[in-house]
Short mmCIF file of C-alpha atoms and ligand atoms in Angstrom, two decimals:
data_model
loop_
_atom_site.label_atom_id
_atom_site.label_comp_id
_atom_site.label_asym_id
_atom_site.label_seq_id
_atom_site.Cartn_x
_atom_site.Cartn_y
_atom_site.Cartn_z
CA UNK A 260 0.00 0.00 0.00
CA UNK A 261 0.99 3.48 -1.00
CA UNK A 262 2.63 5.37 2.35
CA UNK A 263 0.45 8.98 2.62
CA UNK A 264 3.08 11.76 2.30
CA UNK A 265 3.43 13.41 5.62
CA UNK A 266 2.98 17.11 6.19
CA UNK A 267 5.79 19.09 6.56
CA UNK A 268 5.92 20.85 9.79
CA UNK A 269 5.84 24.17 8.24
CA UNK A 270 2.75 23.98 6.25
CA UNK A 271 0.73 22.64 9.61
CA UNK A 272 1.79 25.86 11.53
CA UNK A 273 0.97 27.97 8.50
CA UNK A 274 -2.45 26.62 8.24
CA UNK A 275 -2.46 26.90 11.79
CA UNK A 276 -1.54 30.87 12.00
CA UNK A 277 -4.60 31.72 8.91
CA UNK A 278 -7.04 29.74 11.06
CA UNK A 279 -5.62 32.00 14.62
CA UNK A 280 -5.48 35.06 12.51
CA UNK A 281 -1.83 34.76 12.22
CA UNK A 282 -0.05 35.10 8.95
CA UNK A 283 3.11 33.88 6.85
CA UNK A 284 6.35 35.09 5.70
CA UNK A 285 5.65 34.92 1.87
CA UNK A 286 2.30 36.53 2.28
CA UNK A 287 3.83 39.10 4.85
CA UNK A 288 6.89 39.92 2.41
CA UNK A 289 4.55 40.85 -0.47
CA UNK A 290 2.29 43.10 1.69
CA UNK A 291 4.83 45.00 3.28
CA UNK A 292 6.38 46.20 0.02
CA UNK A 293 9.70 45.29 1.28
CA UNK A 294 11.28 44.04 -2.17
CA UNK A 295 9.68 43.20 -5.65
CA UNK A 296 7.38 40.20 -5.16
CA UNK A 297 8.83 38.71 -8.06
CA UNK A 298 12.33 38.32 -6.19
CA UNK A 299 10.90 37.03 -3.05
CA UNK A 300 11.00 33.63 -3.69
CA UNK A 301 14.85 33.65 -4.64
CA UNK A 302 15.88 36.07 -1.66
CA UNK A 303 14.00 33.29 0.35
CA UNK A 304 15.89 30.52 -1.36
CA UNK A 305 19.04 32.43 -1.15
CA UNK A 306 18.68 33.22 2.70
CA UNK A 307 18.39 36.66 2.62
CA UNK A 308 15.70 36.50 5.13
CA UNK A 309 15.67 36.00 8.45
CA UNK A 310 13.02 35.75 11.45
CA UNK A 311 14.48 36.53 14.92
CA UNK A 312 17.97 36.29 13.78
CA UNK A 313 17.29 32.88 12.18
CA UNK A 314 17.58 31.97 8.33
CA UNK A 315 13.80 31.65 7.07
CA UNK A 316 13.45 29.54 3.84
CA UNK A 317 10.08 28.58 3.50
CA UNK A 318 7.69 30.97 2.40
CA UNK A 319 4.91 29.35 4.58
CA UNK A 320 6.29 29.87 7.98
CA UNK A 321 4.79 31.61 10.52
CA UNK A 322 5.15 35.20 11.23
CA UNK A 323 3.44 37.73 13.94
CA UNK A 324 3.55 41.22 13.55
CA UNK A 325 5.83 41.10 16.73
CA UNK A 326 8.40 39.02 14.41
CA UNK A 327 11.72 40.52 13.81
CA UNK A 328 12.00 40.40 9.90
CA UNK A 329 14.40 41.03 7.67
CA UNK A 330 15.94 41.38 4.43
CA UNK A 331 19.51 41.39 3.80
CA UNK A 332 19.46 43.08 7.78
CA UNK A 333 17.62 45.88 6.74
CA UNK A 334 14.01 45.42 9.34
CA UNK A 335 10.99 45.05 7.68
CA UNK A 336 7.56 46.81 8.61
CA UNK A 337 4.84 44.12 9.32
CA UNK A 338 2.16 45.99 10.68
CA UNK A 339 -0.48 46.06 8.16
CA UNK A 340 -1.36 49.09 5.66
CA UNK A 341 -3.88 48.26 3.62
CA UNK A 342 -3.22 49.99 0.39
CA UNK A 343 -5.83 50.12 -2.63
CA UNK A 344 -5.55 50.33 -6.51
CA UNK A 345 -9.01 51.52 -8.82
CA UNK A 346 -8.44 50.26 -11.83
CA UNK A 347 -10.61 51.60 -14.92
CA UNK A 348 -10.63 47.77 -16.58
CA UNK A 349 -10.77 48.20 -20.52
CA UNK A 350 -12.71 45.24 -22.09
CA UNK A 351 -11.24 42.07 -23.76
CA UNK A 352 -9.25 42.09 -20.96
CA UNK A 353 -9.18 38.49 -18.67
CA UNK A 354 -9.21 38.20 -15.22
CA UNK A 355 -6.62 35.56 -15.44
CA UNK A 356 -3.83 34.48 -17.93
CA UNK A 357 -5.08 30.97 -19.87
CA UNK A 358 -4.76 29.10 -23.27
CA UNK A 359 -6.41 32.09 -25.42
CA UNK A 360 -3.57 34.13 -24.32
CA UNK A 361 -5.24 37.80 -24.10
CA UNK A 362 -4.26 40.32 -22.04
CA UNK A 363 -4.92 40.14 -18.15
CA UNK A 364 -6.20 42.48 -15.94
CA UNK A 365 -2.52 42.48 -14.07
CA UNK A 366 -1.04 42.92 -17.78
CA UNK A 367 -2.53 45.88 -17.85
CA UNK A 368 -2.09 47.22 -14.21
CA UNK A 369 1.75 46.12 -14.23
CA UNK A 370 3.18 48.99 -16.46
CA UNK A 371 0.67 51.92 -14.75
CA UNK A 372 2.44 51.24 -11.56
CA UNK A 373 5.37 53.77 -10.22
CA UNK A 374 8.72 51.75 -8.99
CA UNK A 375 7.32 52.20 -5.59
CA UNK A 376 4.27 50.35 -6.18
CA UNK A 377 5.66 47.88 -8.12
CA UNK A 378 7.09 46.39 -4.58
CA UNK A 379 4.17 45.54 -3.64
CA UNK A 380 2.35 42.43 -4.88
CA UNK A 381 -1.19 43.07 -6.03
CA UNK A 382 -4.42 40.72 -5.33
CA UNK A 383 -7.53 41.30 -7.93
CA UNK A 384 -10.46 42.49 -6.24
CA UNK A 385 -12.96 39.85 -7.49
CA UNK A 386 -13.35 39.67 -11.28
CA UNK A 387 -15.10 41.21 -14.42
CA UNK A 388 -16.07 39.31 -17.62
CA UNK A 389 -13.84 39.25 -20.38
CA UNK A 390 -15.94 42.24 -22.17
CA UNK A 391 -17.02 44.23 -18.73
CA UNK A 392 -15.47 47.20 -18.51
CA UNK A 393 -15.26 49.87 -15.25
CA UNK A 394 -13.97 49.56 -11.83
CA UNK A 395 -11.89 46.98 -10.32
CA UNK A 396 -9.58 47.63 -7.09
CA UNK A 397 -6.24 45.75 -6.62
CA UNK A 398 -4.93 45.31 -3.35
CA UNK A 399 -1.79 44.09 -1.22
CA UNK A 400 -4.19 43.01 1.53
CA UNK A 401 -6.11 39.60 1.59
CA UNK A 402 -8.23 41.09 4.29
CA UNK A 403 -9.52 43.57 2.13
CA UNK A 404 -10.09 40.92 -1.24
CA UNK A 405 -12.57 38.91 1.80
CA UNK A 406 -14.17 41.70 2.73
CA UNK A 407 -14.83 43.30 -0.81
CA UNK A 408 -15.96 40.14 -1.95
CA UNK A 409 -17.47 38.75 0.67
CA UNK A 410 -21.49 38.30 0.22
CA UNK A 411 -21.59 38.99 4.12
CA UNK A 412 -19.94 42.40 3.92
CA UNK A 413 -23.08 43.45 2.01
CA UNK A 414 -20.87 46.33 -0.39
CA UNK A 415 -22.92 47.48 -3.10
CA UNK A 416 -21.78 47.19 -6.79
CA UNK A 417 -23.33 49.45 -9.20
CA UNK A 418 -23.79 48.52 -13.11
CA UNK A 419 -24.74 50.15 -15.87
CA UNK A 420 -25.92 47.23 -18.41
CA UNK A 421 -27.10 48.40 -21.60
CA UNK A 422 -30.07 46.00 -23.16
CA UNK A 423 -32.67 46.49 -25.80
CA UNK A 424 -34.20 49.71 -26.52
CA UNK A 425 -37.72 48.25 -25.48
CA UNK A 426 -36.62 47.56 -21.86
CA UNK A 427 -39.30 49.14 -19.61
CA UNK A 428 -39.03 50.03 -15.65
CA UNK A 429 -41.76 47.03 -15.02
CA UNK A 430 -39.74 44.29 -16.52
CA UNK A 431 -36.89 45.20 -13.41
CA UNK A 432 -39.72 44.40 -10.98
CA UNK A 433 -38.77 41.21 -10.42
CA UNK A 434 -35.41 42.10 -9.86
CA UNK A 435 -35.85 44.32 -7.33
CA UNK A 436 -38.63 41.49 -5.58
CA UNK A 437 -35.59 39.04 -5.94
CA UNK A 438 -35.45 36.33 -8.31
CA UNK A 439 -33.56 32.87 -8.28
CA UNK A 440 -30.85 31.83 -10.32
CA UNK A 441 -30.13 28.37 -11.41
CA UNK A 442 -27.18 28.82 -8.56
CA UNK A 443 -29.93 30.01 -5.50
CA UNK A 444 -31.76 33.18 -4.79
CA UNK A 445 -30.31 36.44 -5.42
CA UNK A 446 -30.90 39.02 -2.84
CA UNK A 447 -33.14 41.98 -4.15
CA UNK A 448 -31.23 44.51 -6.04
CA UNK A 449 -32.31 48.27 -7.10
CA UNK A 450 -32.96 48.72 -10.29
CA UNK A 451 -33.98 51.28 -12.69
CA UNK A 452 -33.78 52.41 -16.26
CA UNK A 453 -31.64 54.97 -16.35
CA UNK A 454 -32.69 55.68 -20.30
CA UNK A 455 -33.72 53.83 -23.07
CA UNK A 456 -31.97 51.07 -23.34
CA UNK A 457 -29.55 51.79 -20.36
CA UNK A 458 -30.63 49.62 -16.71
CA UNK A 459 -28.68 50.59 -13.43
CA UNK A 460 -28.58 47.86 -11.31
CA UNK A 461 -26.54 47.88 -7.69
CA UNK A 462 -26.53 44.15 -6.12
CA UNK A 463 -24.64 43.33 -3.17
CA UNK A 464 -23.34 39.74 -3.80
CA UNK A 465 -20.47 38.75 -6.70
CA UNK A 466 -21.59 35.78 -8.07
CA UNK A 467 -20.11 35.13 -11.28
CA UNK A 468 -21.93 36.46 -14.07
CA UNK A 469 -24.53 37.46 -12.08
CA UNK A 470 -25.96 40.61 -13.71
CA UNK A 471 -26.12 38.98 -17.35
CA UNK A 472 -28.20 36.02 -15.29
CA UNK A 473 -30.31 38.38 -13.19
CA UNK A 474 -31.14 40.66 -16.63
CA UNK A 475 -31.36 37.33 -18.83
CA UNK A 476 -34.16 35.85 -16.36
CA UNK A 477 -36.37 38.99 -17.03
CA UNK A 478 -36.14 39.03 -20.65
CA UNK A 479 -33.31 41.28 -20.93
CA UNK A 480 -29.86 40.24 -22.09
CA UNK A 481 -27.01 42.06 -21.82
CA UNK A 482 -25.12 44.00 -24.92
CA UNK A 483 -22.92 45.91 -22.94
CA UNK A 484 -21.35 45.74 -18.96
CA UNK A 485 -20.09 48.39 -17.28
CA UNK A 486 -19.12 48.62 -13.55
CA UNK A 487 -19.90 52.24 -12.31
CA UNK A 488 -19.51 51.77 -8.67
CA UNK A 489 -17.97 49.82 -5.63
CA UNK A 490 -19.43 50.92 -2.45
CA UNK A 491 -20.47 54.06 -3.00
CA UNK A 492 -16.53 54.94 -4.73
CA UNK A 493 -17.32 55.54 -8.41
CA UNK A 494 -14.80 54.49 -10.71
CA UNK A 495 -13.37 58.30 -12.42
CA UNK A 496 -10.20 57.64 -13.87
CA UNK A 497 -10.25 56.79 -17.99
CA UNK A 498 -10.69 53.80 -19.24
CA UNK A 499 -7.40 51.94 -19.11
CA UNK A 500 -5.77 53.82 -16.45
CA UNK A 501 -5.45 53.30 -12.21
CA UNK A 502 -5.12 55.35 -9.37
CA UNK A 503 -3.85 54.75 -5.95
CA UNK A 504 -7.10 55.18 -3.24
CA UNK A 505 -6.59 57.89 -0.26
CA UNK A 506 -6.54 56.37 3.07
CA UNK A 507 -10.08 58.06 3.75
CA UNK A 508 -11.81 56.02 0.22
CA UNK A 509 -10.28 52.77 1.83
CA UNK A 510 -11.77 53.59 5.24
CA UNK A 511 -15.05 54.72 3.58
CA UNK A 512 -15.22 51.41 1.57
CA UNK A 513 -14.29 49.23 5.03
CA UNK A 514 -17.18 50.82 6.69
CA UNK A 515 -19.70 50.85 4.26
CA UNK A 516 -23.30 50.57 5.78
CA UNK A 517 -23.80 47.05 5.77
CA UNK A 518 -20.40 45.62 5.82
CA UNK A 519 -19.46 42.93 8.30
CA UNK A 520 -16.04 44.46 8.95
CA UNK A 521 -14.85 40.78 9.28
CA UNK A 522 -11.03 40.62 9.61
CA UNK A 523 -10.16 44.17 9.55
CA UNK A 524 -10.38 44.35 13.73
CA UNK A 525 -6.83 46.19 13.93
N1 URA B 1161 -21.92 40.38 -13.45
C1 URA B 1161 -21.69 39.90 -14.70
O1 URA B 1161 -22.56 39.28 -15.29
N2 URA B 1161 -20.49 40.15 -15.26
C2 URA B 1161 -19.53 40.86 -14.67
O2 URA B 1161 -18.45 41.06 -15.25
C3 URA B 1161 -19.77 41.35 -13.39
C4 URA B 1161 -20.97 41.10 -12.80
#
């Protein structure tokens, strides 16, 4: 009989420390900013890193924010800013690099970001369809992706689909009532018709493709996709082009009515 591979030490404590609230050195390293997170690995590998004095190899061990880290001596800051990106996504743009080889969304962020930023490695906010275009934050903190995304948090996201000239305010009713998708009941949105042809609808889950479903169920597929909004922060930078959020728009979008708050206790 096959022996079952033990677990290395390491990888027990790091699921250990995410299930106390604790974190990792890999994870830790790319939110801090400390060097590019494309040369973490190798200044890992190459023992450039140390906890408490010690050599640290593995990217998965344990770190507290009362952990002495550092890089080639030099101390590095692990108390957590969370730091945001909006992102004005262009479309035929994927969320994530596969076979068809288009552009990403982290294709097009990469070269928009100053050296400084560039330190820092950047999480996707959720996603967009291939063809939506509109707002979409980056971030270096995982806290912030759970909370954004999180169905709990309750953040309203605001679209502007554009469907068939014919479209009339009674045929969102339903929408706004709640319908179910083939995937469960949606929660009930606001909806209106903004003009002909043009629906605004705000929902407060992420489920993927969710507003084609919601608009497909009453008779009303989508031509075009277009996120406006994200918690009240509407997206006003051109298509194509990012700008870093103020410390205020984070603290606005942690502490929009509604959200849970979950994991950002500091
Ligand atoms: N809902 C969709 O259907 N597509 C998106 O890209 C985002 C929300």
């Amino acid at each position: 009989m096959p022996r079952r591979a033990k677990t290395p030490k390491w990888l027990n404590a790091a699921r250990e420390s995410g299930r106390t609230g604790g974190d990792w050195l890999l994870r830790a390293l790319g939110r801090s900013g400390a060097l590019p997170a494309s040369e973490i690995e190798g200044a890992l590998a190459a023992g450039r890193v140390r906890i408490d004095g010690k050599v640290a190899t593995k990217p998965f061990t344990p770190v507290t924010e009362s952990s002495r880290v550092t890089v080639d001596g030099v101390v590095v800051p692990l108390a957590r800013v969370t730091r945001v990106l909006m992102l004005h996504k262009p479309p035929g743009v994927v969320a994530e690099g596969g076979r068809d080889k288009r552009p990403t969304v982290v294709d097009v962020l990469l070269p928009l970001l100053t050296e400084e930023q560039r330190r820092f490695h950047w999480l996707a906010v959720g996603r967009l369809d291939v063809d939506t275009t509109g707002l979409l934050f980056f971030t270096n903190d995982e806290r912030f992706v759970q909370h954004a995304t999180s169905p709990e948090s309750h953040l309203p996201k605001r679209y502007l689909a554009t469907v068939h000239e014919k479209a009339t305010d009674a045929m969102l009713q339903p929408l706004r009532d709640g319908v179910t998708l083939d995937d469960g009941p949606a929660r009930p949105a606001s909806a209106r018709l903004r003009s002909a042809g043009l629906v605004e609808l705000t929902i407060t889950e992420g489920r993927n493709h969710q507003v084609k479903r919601m608009l497909a169920l009453v008779g009303l597929p989508v031509l075009k996709l277009h996120r406006e909004a994200v918690g009240g922060l509407v997206v006003d930078v051109d298509e194509g082009a990012m700008r870093e959020l103020g410390g205020d728009e984070i603290e606005r979008l942690k502490t929009t009515a509604g959200s849970s708050l979950s994991g950002f206790t500091r």
